[in-house]
PDB file of C-alpha atoms in Angstrom:
ATOM      1  CA  MET A   1       0.039  -0.024  -0.077  1.00 59.00           C
ATOM      2  CA  ALA A   2       1.408   3.391  -0.862  1.00 54.00           C
ATOM      3  CA  ARG A   3       0.802   6.786   0.708  1.00 55.00           C
ATOM      4  CA  ARG A   4       0.517   9.316  -2.044  1.00 53.00           C
ATOM      5  CA  ARG A   5       1.146  13.131  -2.162  1.00 52.00           C
ATOM      6  CA  ARG A   6       0.488  15.387  -5.395  1.00 60.00           C
ATOM      7  CA  ARG A   7       3.927  14.536  -6.172  1.00 68.00           C
ATOM      8  CA  GLY A   8       3.646  10.809  -6.108  1.00 70.00           C
ATOM      9  CA  PRO A   9       4.057   7.998  -3.490  1.00 72.00           C
ATOM     10  CA  THR A  10       5.779   9.229  -0.036  1.00 72.00           C
ATOM     11  CA  ALA A  11       5.663   5.758   1.601  1.00 75.00           C
ATOM     12  CA  MET A  12       5.327   2.059   1.004  1.00 81.00           C
ATOM     13  CA  LEU A  13       3.445   0.313   3.730  1.00 82.00           C
ATOM     14  CA  GLY A  14       3.078  -3.310   4.389  1.00 84.00           C
ATOM     15  CA  PRO A  15       1.788  -5.744   6.725  1.00 84.00           C
ATOM     16  CA  THR A  16       1.039  -4.800  10.040  1.00 81.00           C
ATOM     17  CA  ASP A  17       1.486  -1.122   9.138  1.00 85.00           C
ATOM     18  CA  THR A  18      -1.004   1.310  10.043  1.00 86.00           C
ATOM     19  CA  ILE A  19      -2.118   4.810   8.758  1.00 86.00           C
ATOM     20  CA  GLY A  20      -4.515   7.529  10.297  1.00 88.00           C
ATOM     21  CA  GLU A  21      -3.989   6.573  13.840  1.00 89.00           C
ATOM     22  CA  VAL A  22      -3.275   9.974  14.802  1.00 87.00           C
ATOM     23  CA  ALA A  23      -6.296  11.457  13.174  1.00 90.00           C
ATOM     24  CA  VAL A  24      -8.209   8.822  14.811  1.00 89.00           C
ATOM     25  CA  ILE A  25      -6.871   9.397  18.178  1.00 88.00           C
ATOM     26  CA  ALA A  26      -6.864  13.060  17.928  1.00 88.00           C
ATOM     27  CA  GLY A  27     -10.612  13.007  16.441  1.00 88.00           C
ATOM     28  CA  ALA A  28      -9.567  15.044  13.238  1.00 89.00           C
ATOM     29  CA  PRO A  29      -9.778  14.064   9.560  1.00 86.00           C
ATOM     30  CA  GLN A  30      -7.436  12.086   7.956  1.00 80.00           C
ATOM     31  CA  PRO A  31      -5.310  14.294   5.588  1.00 78.00           C
ATOM     32  CA  ALA A  32      -3.669  11.508   3.642  1.00 77.00           C
ATOM     33  CA  THR A  33      -4.949   9.603   0.347  1.00 82.00           C
ATOM     34  CA  VAL A  34      -3.912   5.845   0.358  1.00 84.00           C
ATOM     35  CA  THR A  35      -3.782   3.619  -2.721  1.00 86.00           C
ATOM     36  CA  ALA A  36      -3.109   0.305  -2.735  1.00 86.00           C
ATOM     37  CA  ALA A  37      -0.476  -1.120  -4.965  1.00 86.00           C
ATOM     38  CA  SER A  38      -2.014  -4.761  -4.686  1.00 89.00           C
ATOM     39  CA  PRO A  39      -5.090  -6.579  -3.282  1.00 92.00           C
ATOM     40  CA  LEU A  40      -5.308  -6.344   0.579  1.00 88.00           C
ATOM     41  CA  ARG A  41      -7.231  -6.569   3.636  1.00 89.00           C
ATOM     42  CA  LEU A  42      -7.663  -3.840   5.845  1.00 87.00           C
ATOM     43  CA  MET A  43      -9.422  -3.308   9.239  1.00 88.00           C
ATOM     44  CA  VAL A  44     -11.114   0.114   9.856  1.00 89.00           C
ATOM     45  CA  ILE A  45     -11.381   1.153  13.707  1.00 90.00           C
ATOM     46  CA  GLY A  46     -13.265   3.919  15.195  1.00 91.00           C
ATOM     47  CA  ARG A  47     -12.007   6.179  17.864  1.00 92.00           C
ATOM     48  CA  ARG A  48     -13.977   4.591  20.534  1.00 94.00           C
ATOM     49  CA  GLU A  49     -12.664   1.004  19.676  1.00 94.00           C
ATOM     50  CA  LEU A  50      -9.137   2.155  19.103  1.00 93.00           C
ATOM     51  CA  LEU A  51      -8.772   3.883  22.560  1.00 93.00           C
ATOM     52  CA  GLY A  52     -10.667   0.859  24.230  1.00 95.00           C
ATOM     53  CA  LEU A  53      -7.877  -1.521  22.534  1.00 94.00           C
ATOM     54  CA  LEU A  54      -5.060   0.954  23.654  1.00 93.00           C
ATOM     55  CA  LYS A  55      -6.428   0.499  27.272  1.00 95.00           C
ATOM     56  CA  ALA A  56      -6.876  -3.192  27.108  1.00 97.00           C
ATOM     57  CA  VAL A  57      -3.590  -4.025  25.168  1.00 96.00           C
ATOM     58  CA  PRO A  58      -0.831  -1.541  26.030  1.00 93.00           C
ATOM     59  CA  SER A  59       1.674  -3.199  23.578  1.00 94.00           C
ATOM     60  CA  LEU A  60      -0.741  -1.816  20.923  1.00 92.00           C
ATOM     61  CA  GLY A  61      -0.045   1.712  22.079  1.00 92.00           C
ATOM     62  CA  HIS A  62       3.923   0.701  21.812  1.00 92.00           C
ATOM     63  CA  HIS A  63       3.525  -0.585  18.131  1.00 90.00           C
ATOM     64  CA  LEU A  64       1.606   2.805  17.196  1.00 91.00           C
ATOM     65  CA  LEU A  65       4.043   4.999  18.941  1.00 91.00           C
ATOM     66  CA  ARG A  66       7.017   3.259  17.509  1.00 90.00           C
ATOM     67  CA  GLY A  67       5.363   3.333  13.962  1.00 87.00           C
ATOM     68  CA  MET A  68       4.488   7.054  14.320  1.00 87.00           C
ATOM     69  CA  ALA A  69       8.059   7.850  15.333  1.00 89.00           C
ATOM     70  CA  GLU A  70       9.862   6.017  12.491  1.00 86.00           C
ATOM     71  CA  ARG A  71       7.458   7.738  10.184  1.00 82.00           C
ATOM     72  CA  LEU A  72       8.233  11.210  11.862  1.00 83.00           C
ATOM     73  CA  GLY A  73      12.192  10.490  11.480  1.00 84.00           C
ATOM     74  CA  LYS A  74      11.871   9.451   7.950  1.00 79.00           C
ATOM     75  CA  ALA A  75       9.940  12.460   7.058  1.00 75.00           C
ATOM     76  CA  GLY A  76      12.555  14.704   8.450  1.00 72.00           C
ATOM     77  CA  GLY A  77      10.131  15.744  11.244  1.00 54.00           C
ATOM     78  CA  THR A  78      12.570  15.255  13.901  1.00 51.00           C
ATOM     79  CA  ARG A  79      14.393  18.521  15.186  1.00 53.00           C
ATOM     80  CA  ASN A  80      16.844  19.226  17.585  1.00 50.00           C
ATOM     81  CA  VAL A  81      15.297  20.217  21.063  1.00 50.00           C
ATOM     82  CA  ALA A  82      18.477  21.388  22.798  1.00 51.00           C
ATOM     83  CA  PRO A  83      17.936  25.049  23.850  1.00 52.00           C
ATOM     84  CA  ARG A  84      19.880  27.713  21.603  1.00 51.00           C
ATOM     85  CA  ALA A  85      22.497  29.944  23.141  1.00 53.00           C
ATOM     86  CA  SER A  86      19.848  32.767  22.716  1.00 52.00           C
ATOM     87  CA  GLU A  87      16.949  30.703  24.959  1.00 48.00           C
ATOM     88  CA  PRO A  88      16.943  30.530  28.499  1.00 51.00           C
ATOM     89  CA  GLU A  89      17.195  27.087  29.652  1.00 52.00           C
ATOM     90  CA  MET A  90      14.083  25.262  31.324  1.00 50.00           C
ATOM     91  CA  GLY A  91      13.800  26.069  35.115  1.00 51.00           C
ATOM     92  CA  LYS A  92      16.328  29.233  35.168  1.00 53.00           C
ATOM     93  CA  LYS A  93      15.058  32.642  35.745  1.00 53.00           C
ATOM     94  CA  GLY A  94      13.381  34.199  32.603  1.00 52.00           C
ATOM     95  CA  CYS A  95      11.991  31.036  31.322  1.00 50.00           C
ATOM     96  CA  ARG A  96       8.197  30.738  31.109  1.00 47.00           C
TER      97      ARG A  96
END
């Protein structure tokens, strides 16, 4: 399964991969369009059901978080969170 943007595929997904979990958890619309590259079976899980599963099966939450972190890293979405020289450090006077 491939996630596509206007410029073409942005990701190839395989068995056990997920898409849209952030939108489901946040209760927001899913901004991606997905096109299957081959026949597939998929499962659609609503917000209430997903939240119940996450509570009942903590390892599922770990799996989803790991997948989201990997995709974020591949998309270049990670950033250096160390304070810049011009920014006050957490807990020091002047930091809000």
